């Protein structure tokens, strides 16, 4: 499946390169908006659409996410794991009862840190072929860079859902549709200072809304209590629009505050330090689920 994803992506990338505007130097990064129109552009769309259909057909994990009952899911963030033993750590939390694996990808620009890339994700997918990899994409302008293709690379590597911050792009609707065109489910992230109004117009497009209850980029921070009201307001907004995305929280969550988080309206909880720093992973996951 990984090889088919790579072939589909390369075909689309070749089409983009072939269609680049004559005024652009070959050494400069290519961008989506610098693609010609007409029959050639249609070929580009067809290449990617064909690849996306093939990817979707081979991804039962994404189908599971679309149809599963929205009971509380625990998603340990590998940002807090031991990177020297990452494959083993992920296997251990899955055996301990974790439902998803939360993958934080950082570019050193949108947030100060740099974490992991497609190579690590590909290795995790190979080691844990049935696990649901939930990608929080903390990069600048994810829709703009086709040459290094952050969206394409992560989906090719094997993530099942990609959620960029609403604050990272001025073309959010377009970015979400790009994610879906690569065969992944699309989520969106609200940082603590990002208002709900910024995503209201795309709620029908997303599978998940991730509320950050810490400032993104670092593990082990304290929970920002004001985000509980944002969760409640989001729940009401979704109800008014007749949509039912996953509502996930990330940052400072643990068994100690999981009850109020769930009561506010969350049905997915990212827990990094609370799980990976616990002496017993199974007890930590259980404490969150049963709170």
mmCIF file of N, CA and C in Angstrom, residues 42-141:
data_model
loop_
_atom_site.group_PDB
_atom_site.id
_atom_site.type_symbol
_atom_site.label_atom_id
_atom_site.label_comp_id
_atom_site.label_asym_id
_atom_site.label_seq_id
_atom_site.Cartn_x
_atom_site.Cartn_y
_atom_site.Cartn_z
ATOM 1 N N UNK A 42 -6.355 19.468 -15.774
ATOM 2 C CA UNK A 42 -7.281 18.361 -15.560
ATOM 3 C C UNK A 42 -6.526 17.048 -15.368
ATOM 4 N N UNK A 43 -5.413 16.894 -16.109
ATOM 5 C CA UNK A 43 -4.603 15.684 -15.950
ATOM 6 C C UNK A 43 -4.027 15.597 -14.543
ATOM 7 N N UNK A 44 -3.565 16.737 -14.031
ATOM 8 C CA UNK A 44 -3.048 16.777 -12.661
ATOM 9 C C UNK A 44 -4.110 16.327 -11.670
ATOM 10 N N UNK A 45 -5.317 16.872 -11.811
ATOM 11 C CA UNK A 45 -6.418 16.522 -10.912
ATOM 12 C C UNK A 45 -6.738 15.038 -11.030
ATOM 13 N N UNK A 46 -6.764 14.534 -12.266
ATOM 14 C CA UNK A 46 -7.071 13.124 -12.494
ATOM 15 C C UNK A 46 -6.033 12.218 -11.849
ATOM 16 N N UNK A 47 -4.737 12.577 -11.988
ATOM 17 C CA UNK A 47 -3.666 11.781 -11.382
ATOM 18 C C UNK A 47 -3.862 11.652 -9.878
ATOM 19 N N UNK A 48 -4.118 12.796 -9.237
ATOM 20 C CA UNK A 48 -4.275 12.766 -7.795
ATOM 21 C C UNK A 48 -5.560 12.068 -7.383
ATOM 22 N N UNK A 49 -6.646 12.295 -8.125
ATOM 23 C CA UNK A 49 -7.916 11.663 -7.786
ATOM 24 C C UNK A 49 -7.803 10.145 -7.859
ATOM 25 N N UNK A 50 -7.148 9.653 -8.910
ATOM 26 C CA UNK A 50 -6.977 8.209 -9.063
ATOM 27 C C UNK A 50 -6.172 7.629 -7.911
ATOM 28 N N UNK A 51 -5.107 8.337 -7.544
ATOM 29 C CA UNK A 51 -4.302 7.878 -6.417
ATOM 30 C C UNK A 51 -5.077 7.893 -5.116
ATOM 31 N N UNK A 52 -5.882 8.941 -4.917
ATOM 32 C CA UNK A 52 -6.660 9.066 -3.687
ATOM 33 C C UNK A 52 -7.692 7.960 -3.573
ATOM 34 N N UNK A 53 -8.346 7.626 -4.690
ATOM 35 C CA UNK A 53 -9.333 6.546 -4.676
ATOM 36 C C UNK A 53 -8.668 5.230 -4.286
ATOM 37 N N UNK A 54 -7.482 4.977 -4.847
ATOM 38 C CA UNK A 54 -6.759 3.748 -4.525
ATOM 39 C C UNK A 54 -6.386 3.704 -3.053
ATOM 40 N N UNK A 55 -5.948 4.837 -2.518
ATOM 41 C CA UNK A 55 -5.562 4.897 -1.111
ATOM 42 C C UNK A 55 -6.762 4.639 -0.214
ATOM 43 N N UNK A 56 -7.883 5.309 -0.518
ATOM 44 C CA UNK A 56 -9.083 5.136 0.300
ATOM 45 C C UNK A 56 -9.548 3.687 0.285
ATOM 46 N N UNK A 57 -9.476 3.061 -0.876
ATOM 47 C CA UNK A 57 -9.940 1.684 -1.002
ATOM 48 C C UNK A 57 -9.113 0.733 -0.156
ATOM 49 N N UNK A 58 -7.879 1.118 0.172
ATOM 50 C CA UNK A 58 -6.982 0.234 0.899
ATOM 51 C C UNK A 58 -6.791 0.657 2.353
ATOM 52 N N UNK A 59 -7.605 1.551 2.856
ATOM 53 C CA UNK A 59 -7.404 2.037 4.214
ATOM 54 C C UNK A 59 -8.618 1.746 5.088
ATOM 55 N N UNK A 60 -8.729 0.524 5.603
ATOM 56 C CA UNK A 60 -9.860 0.192 6.470
ATOM 57 C C UNK A 60 -9.850 0.974 7.773
ATOM 58 N N UNK A 61 -8.683 1.489 8.168
ATOM 59 C CA UNK A 61 -8.620 2.268 9.407
ATOM 60 C C UNK A 61 -9.413 3.565 9.266
ATOM 61 N N UNK A 62 -9.283 4.231 8.110
ATOM 62 C CA UNK A 62 -10.046 5.456 7.878
ATOM 63 C C UNK A 62 -11.535 5.159 7.839
ATOM 64 N N UNK A 63 -11.906 4.036 7.224
ATOM 65 C CA UNK A 63 -13.316 3.642 7.200
ATOM 66 C C UNK A 63 -13.830 3.412 8.618
ATOM 67 N N UNK A 64 -13.001 2.811 9.441
ATOM 68 C CA UNK A 64 -13.384 2.569 10.831
ATOM 69 C C UNK A 64 -13.630 3.886 11.561
ATOM 70 N N UNK A 65 -12.749 4.858 11.343
ATOM 71 C CA UNK A 65 -12.912 6.163 11.980
ATOM 72 C C UNK A 65 -14.202 6.848 11.540
ATOM 73 N N UNK A 66 -14.561 6.691 10.271
ATOM 74 C CA UNK A 66 -15.768 7.333 9.746
ATOM 75 C C UNK A 66 -17.039 6.770 10.376
ATOM 76 N N UNK A 67 -17.024 5.482 10.678
ATOM 77 C CA UNK A 67 -18.267 4.803 11.045
ATOM 78 C C UNK A 67 -18.367 4.402 12.514
ATOM 79 N N UNK A 68 -17.269 4.435 13.248
ATOM 80 C CA UNK A 68 -17.296 3.934 14.617
ATOM 81 C C UNK A 68 -18.114 4.828 15.544
ATOM 82 N N UNK A 69 -18.667 4.212 16.570
ATOM 83 C CA UNK A 69 -19.408 4.955 17.585
ATOM 84 C C UNK A 69 -18.450 5.884 18.323
ATOM 85 N N UNK A 70 -18.918 7.085 18.618
ATOM 86 C CA UNK A 70 -18.037 8.087 19.222
ATOM 87 C C UNK A 70 -18.002 7.959 20.746
ATOM 88 N N UNK A 71 -17.499 6.806 21.197
ATOM 89 C CA UNK A 71 -17.188 6.641 22.610
ATOM 90 C C UNK A 71 -15.814 7.258 22.865
ATOM 91 N N UNK A 72 -15.476 7.457 24.127
ATOM 92 C CA UNK A 72 -14.234 8.159 24.460
ATOM 93 C C UNK A 72 -13.010 7.363 23.991
ATOM 94 N N UNK A 73 -12.166 8.047 23.223
ATOM 95 C CA UNK A 73 -10.934 7.458 22.704
ATOM 96 C C UNK A 73 -9.729 8.136 23.360
ATOM 97 N N UNK A 74 -8.754 7.339 23.750
ATOM 98 C CA UNK A 74 -7.520 7.870 24.335
ATOM 99 C C UNK A 74 -6.404 7.754 23.300
ATOM 100 N N UNK A 75 -5.725 8.883 23.078
ATOM 101 C CA UNK A 75 -4.702 8.959 22.031
ATOM 102 C C UNK A 75 -3.392 9.472 22.627
ATOM 103 N N UNK A 76 -2.518 8.584 23.104
ATOM 104 C CA UNK A 76 -1.248 9.037 23.671
ATOM 105 C C UNK A 76 -0.376 9.732 22.623
ATOM 106 N N UNK A 77 0.192 10.860 23.005
ATOM 107 C CA UNK A 77 1.054 11.615 22.096
ATOM 108 C C UNK A 77 2.481 11.112 22.188
ATOM 109 N N UNK A 78 3.037 10.727 21.039
ATOM 110 C CA UNK A 78 4.404 10.206 21.049
ATOM 111 C C UNK A 78 5.433 11.297 21.329
ATOM 112 N N UNK A 79 4.996 12.555 21.399
ATOM 113 C CA UNK A 79 5.907 13.634 21.779
ATOM 114 C C UNK A 79 6.512 13.376 23.157
ATOM 115 N N UNK A 80 5.773 12.651 24.006
ATOM 116 C CA UNK A 80 6.243 12.368 25.366
ATOM 117 C C UNK A 80 6.878 10.989 25.504
ATOM 118 N N UNK A 81 6.969 10.258 24.410
ATOM 119 C CA UNK A 81 7.532 8.906 24.463
ATOM 120 C C UNK A 81 9.058 8.943 24.465
ATOM 121 N N UNK A 82 9.653 7.795 24.723
ATOM 122 C CA UNK A 82 11.103 7.623 24.629
ATOM 123 C C UNK A 82 11.446 7.380 23.160
ATOM 124 N N UNK A 83 12.015 8.385 22.497
ATOM 125 C CA UNK A 83 12.273 8.275 21.061
ATOM 126 C C UNK A 83 13.331 7.221 20.731
ATOM 127 N N UNK A 84 14.134 6.859 21.706
ATOM 128 C CA UNK A 84 15.130 5.816 21.456
ATOM 129 C C UNK A 84 14.485 4.436 21.349
ATOM 130 N N UNK A 85 13.252 4.329 21.855
ATOM 131 C CA UNK A 85 12.522 3.056 21.813
ATOM 132 C C UNK A 85 11.096 3.289 21.329
ATOM 133 N N UNK A 86 10.954 4.118 20.296
ATOM 134 C CA UNK A 86 9.627 4.597 19.913
ATOM 135 C C UNK A 86 8.692 3.473 19.471
ATOM 136 N N UNK A 87 9.181 2.568 18.653
ATOM 137 C CA UNK A 87 8.328 1.474 18.195
ATOM 138 C C UNK A 87 7.799 0.645 19.347
ATOM 139 N N UNK A 88 8.672 0.348 20.301
ATOM 140 C CA UNK A 88 8.271 -0.425 21.476
ATOM 141 C C UNK A 88 7.297 0.358 22.340
ATOM 142 N N UNK A 89 7.561 1.647 22.519
ATOM 143 C CA UNK A 89 6.688 2.494 23.327
ATOM 144 C C UNK A 89 5.273 2.530 22.749
ATOM 145 N N UNK A 90 5.174 2.707 21.443
ATOM 146 C CA UNK A 90 3.855 2.739 20.799
ATOM 147 C C UNK A 90 3.154 1.394 20.964
ATOM 148 N N UNK A 91 3.881 0.321 20.775
ATOM 149 C CA UNK A 91 3.296 -0.998 20.983
ATOM 150 C C UNK A 91 2.802 -1.191 22.402
ATOM 151 N N UNK A 92 3.546 -0.686 23.370
ATOM 152 C CA UNK A 92 3.168 -0.840 24.774
ATOM 153 C C UNK A 92 1.888 -0.079 25.113
ATOM 154 N N UNK A 93 1.742 1.158 24.597
ATOM 155 C CA UNK A 93 0.524 1.908 24.933
ATOM 156 C C UNK A 93 -0.692 1.327 24.220
ATOM 157 N N UNK A 94 -0.488 0.778 23.030
ATOM 158 C CA UNK A 94 -1.609 0.125 22.345
ATOM 159 C C UNK A 94 -2.051 -1.117 23.116
ATOM 160 N N UNK A 95 -1.103 -1.892 23.601
ATOM 161 C CA UNK A 95 -1.437 -3.057 24.422
ATOM 162 C C UNK A 95 -2.102 -2.636 25.730
ATOM 163 N N UNK A 96 -1.771 -1.441 26.203
ATOM 164 C CA UNK A 96 -2.333 -0.928 27.457
ATOM 165 C C UNK A 96 -3.754 -0.401 27.295
ATOM 166 N N UNK A 97 -4.266 -0.389 26.068
ATOM 167 C CA UNK A 97 -5.647 0.027 25.860
ATOM 168 C C UNK A 97 -5.831 1.335 25.131
ATOM 169 N N UNK A 98 -4.746 1.964 24.680
ATOM 170 C CA UNK A 98 -4.883 3.200 23.904
ATOM 171 C C UNK A 98 -5.596 2.897 22.588
ATOM 172 N N UNK A 99 -6.403 3.862 22.133
ATOM 173 C CA UNK A 99 -7.212 3.659 20.931
ATOM 174 C C UNK A 99 -6.527 4.173 19.671
ATOM 175 N N UNK A 100 -5.925 5.344 19.766
ATOM 176 C CA UNK A 100 -5.230 5.958 18.641
ATOM 177 C C UNK A 100 -3.806 6.280 19.080
ATOM 178 N N UNK A 101 -2.975 6.661 18.123
ATOM 179 C CA UNK A 101 -1.630 7.162 18.414
ATOM 180 C C UNK A 101 -1.539 8.573 17.848
ATOM 181 N N UNK A 102 -1.222 9.538 18.712
ATOM 182 C CA UNK A 102 -1.181 10.943 18.317
ATOM 183 C C UNK A 102 0.235 11.307 17.888
ATOM 184 N N UNK A 103 0.349 11.791 16.645
ATOM 185 C CA UNK A 103 1.652 12.090 16.049
ATOM 186 C C UNK A 103 1.779 13.597 15.858
ATOM 187 N N UNK A 104 2.670 14.225 16.602
ATOM 188 C CA UNK A 104 2.890 15.671 16.516
ATOM 189 C C UNK A 104 4.034 15.966 15.554
ATOM 190 N N UNK A 105 3.716 16.632 14.454
ATOM 191 C CA UNK A 105 4.716 16.992 13.446
ATOM 192 C C UNK A 105 4.946 18.498 13.504
ATOM 193 N N UNK A 106 6.189 18.921 13.742
ATOM 194 C CA UNK A 106 6.513 20.338 13.927
ATOM 195 C C UNK A 106 7.648 20.743 12.991
ATOM 196 N N UNK A 107 7.562 21.961 12.469
ATOM 197 C CA UNK A 107 8.539 22.399 11.467
ATOM 198 C C UNK A 107 9.579 23.383 11.983
ATOM 199 N N UNK A 108 9.516 23.754 13.265
ATOM 200 C CA UNK A 108 10.462 24.730 13.790
ATOM 201 C C UNK A 108 10.112 26.163 13.442
ATOM 202 N N UNK A 109 9.004 26.375 12.759
ATOM 203 C CA UNK A 109 8.560 27.720 12.378
ATOM 204 C C UNK A 109 7.209 28.053 13.007
ATOM 205 N N UNK A 110 6.210 27.196 12.763
ATOM 206 C CA UNK A 110 4.910 27.439 13.387
ATOM 207 C C UNK A 110 5.020 27.311 14.898
ATOM 208 N N UNK A 111 5.826 26.365 15.333
ATOM 209 C CA UNK A 111 6.198 26.213 16.745
ATOM 210 C C UNK A 111 7.722 26.110 16.795
ATOM 211 N N UNK A 112 8.342 26.397 17.947
ATOM 212 C CA UNK A 112 9.813 26.431 17.998
ATOM 213 C C UNK A 112 10.489 25.081 17.781
ATOM 214 N N UNK A 113 9.823 24.003 18.130
ATOM 215 C CA UNK A 113 10.463 22.691 18.066
ATOM 216 C C UNK A 113 10.392 22.061 16.682
ATOM 217 N N UNK A 114 11.284 21.106 16.452
ATOM 218 C CA UNK A 114 11.221 20.220 15.295
ATOM 219 C C UNK A 114 11.124 18.800 15.840
ATOM 220 N N UNK A 115 10.145 18.037 15.347
ATOM 221 C CA UNK A 115 9.977 16.693 15.904
ATOM 222 C C UNK A 115 10.265 15.625 14.861
ATOM 223 N N UNK A 116 9.227 15.026 14.311
ATOM 224 C CA UNK A 116 9.424 13.886 13.416
ATOM 225 C C UNK A 116 8.891 14.184 12.026
ATOM 226 N N UNK A 117 9.242 13.317 11.091
ATOM 227 C CA UNK A 117 8.785 13.475 9.719
ATOM 228 C C UNK A 117 8.265 12.173 9.159
ATOM 229 N N UNK A 118 8.101 12.118 7.839
ATOM 230 C CA UNK A 118 7.502 10.952 7.193
ATOM 231 C C UNK A 118 8.244 9.642 7.435
ATOM 232 N N UNK A 119 9.571 9.702 7.561
ATOM 233 C CA UNK A 119 10.329 8.471 7.764
ATOM 234 C C UNK A 119 9.942 7.749 9.040
ATOM 235 N N UNK A 120 9.777 8.514 10.115
ATOM 236 C CA UNK A 120 9.387 7.922 11.394
ATOM 237 C C UNK A 120 7.968 7.377 11.313
ATOM 238 N N UNK A 121 7.077 8.155 10.691
ATOM 239 C CA UNK A 121 5.690 7.707 10.552
ATOM 240 C C UNK A 121 5.628 6.411 9.745
ATOM 241 N N UNK A 122 6.398 6.349 8.675
ATOM 242 C CA UNK A 122 6.424 5.143 7.846
ATOM 243 C C UNK A 122 6.898 3.935 8.649
ATOM 244 N N UNK A 123 7.898 4.142 9.503
ATOM 245 C CA UNK A 123 8.401 3.050 10.339
ATOM 246 C C UNK A 123 7.351 2.604 11.348
ATOM 247 N N UNK A 124 6.627 3.573 11.930
ATOM 248 C CA UNK A 124 5.558 3.230 12.867
ATOM 249 C C UNK A 124 4.445 2.462 12.171
ATOM 250 N N UNK A 125 4.114 2.898 10.957
ATOM 251 C CA UNK A 125 3.061 2.189 10.229
ATOM 252 C C UNK A 125 3.466 0.755 9.934
ATOM 253 N N UNK A 126 4.723 0.563 9.567
ATOM 254 C CA UNK A 126 5.208 -0.788 9.284
ATOM 255 C C UNK A 126 5.182 -1.651 10.543
ATOM 256 N N UNK A 127 5.554 -1.056 11.676
ATOM 257 C CA UNK A 127 5.600 -1.806 12.930
ATOM 258 C C UNK A 127 4.212 -2.078 13.491
ATOM 259 N N UNK A 128 3.278 -1.158 13.223
ATOM 260 C CA UNK A 128 1.926 -1.275 13.789
ATOM 261 C C UNK A 128 0.896 -1.034 12.686
ATOM 262 N N UNK A 129 0.725 -1.994 11.790
ATOM 263 C CA UNK A 129 -0.082 -1.777 10.584
ATOM 264 C C UNK A 129 -1.557 -1.507 10.838
ATOM 265 N N UNK A 130 -2.075 -1.925 11.978
ATOM 266 C CA UNK A 130 -3.507 -1.749 12.237
ATOM 267 C C UNK A 130 -3.819 -0.556 13.135
ATOM 268 N N UNK A 131 -2.806 0.127 13.621
ATOM 269 C CA UNK A 131 -3.035 1.241 14.546
ATOM 270 C C UNK A 131 -3.524 2.475 13.801
ATOM 271 N N UNK A 132 -4.319 3.285 14.474
ATOM 272 C CA UNK A 132 -4.812 4.539 13.906
ATOM 273 C C UNK A 132 -3.827 5.643 14.264
ATOM 274 N N UNK A 133 -3.203 6.222 13.243
ATOM 275 C CA UNK A 133 -2.234 7.298 13.436
ATOM 276 C C UNK A 133 -2.913 8.630 13.152
ATOM 277 N N UNK A 134 -2.982 9.446 14.178
ATOM 278 C CA UNK A 134 -3.706 10.715 14.162
ATOM 279 C C UNK A 134 -2.671 11.839 14.153
ATOM 280 N N UNK A 135 -2.548 12.560 13.044
ATOM 281 C CA UNK A 135 -1.445 13.505 12.853
ATOM 282 C C UNK A 135 -1.868 14.943 13.119
ATOM 283 N N UNK A 136 -1.199 15.581 14.058
ATOM 284 C CA UNK A 136 -1.361 17.014 14.344
ATOM 285 C C UNK A 136 -0.222 17.721 13.622
ATOM 286 N N UNK A 137 -0.558 18.416 12.554
ATOM 287 C CA UNK A 137 0.443 18.989 11.654
ATOM 288 C C UNK A 137 0.708 20.446 12.019
ATOM 289 N N UNK A 138 1.787 20.694 12.745
ATOM 290 C CA UNK A 138 2.126 22.043 13.190
ATOM 291 C C UNK A 138 3.200 22.633 12.287
ATOM 292 N N UNK A 139 2.783 23.041 11.091
ATOM 293 C CA UNK A 139 3.711 23.626 10.130
ATOM 294 C C UNK A 139 3.098 24.879 9.520
ATOM 295 N N UNK A 140 3.938 25.722 8.973
ATOM 296 C CA UNK A 140 3.489 26.961 8.341
ATOM 297 C C UNK A 140 2.960 26.667 6.941
ATOM 298 N N UNK A 141 1.828 27.233 6.606
ATOM 299 C CA UNK A 141 1.238 27.149 5.264
ATOM 300 C C UNK A 141 1.307 25.736 4.682
#
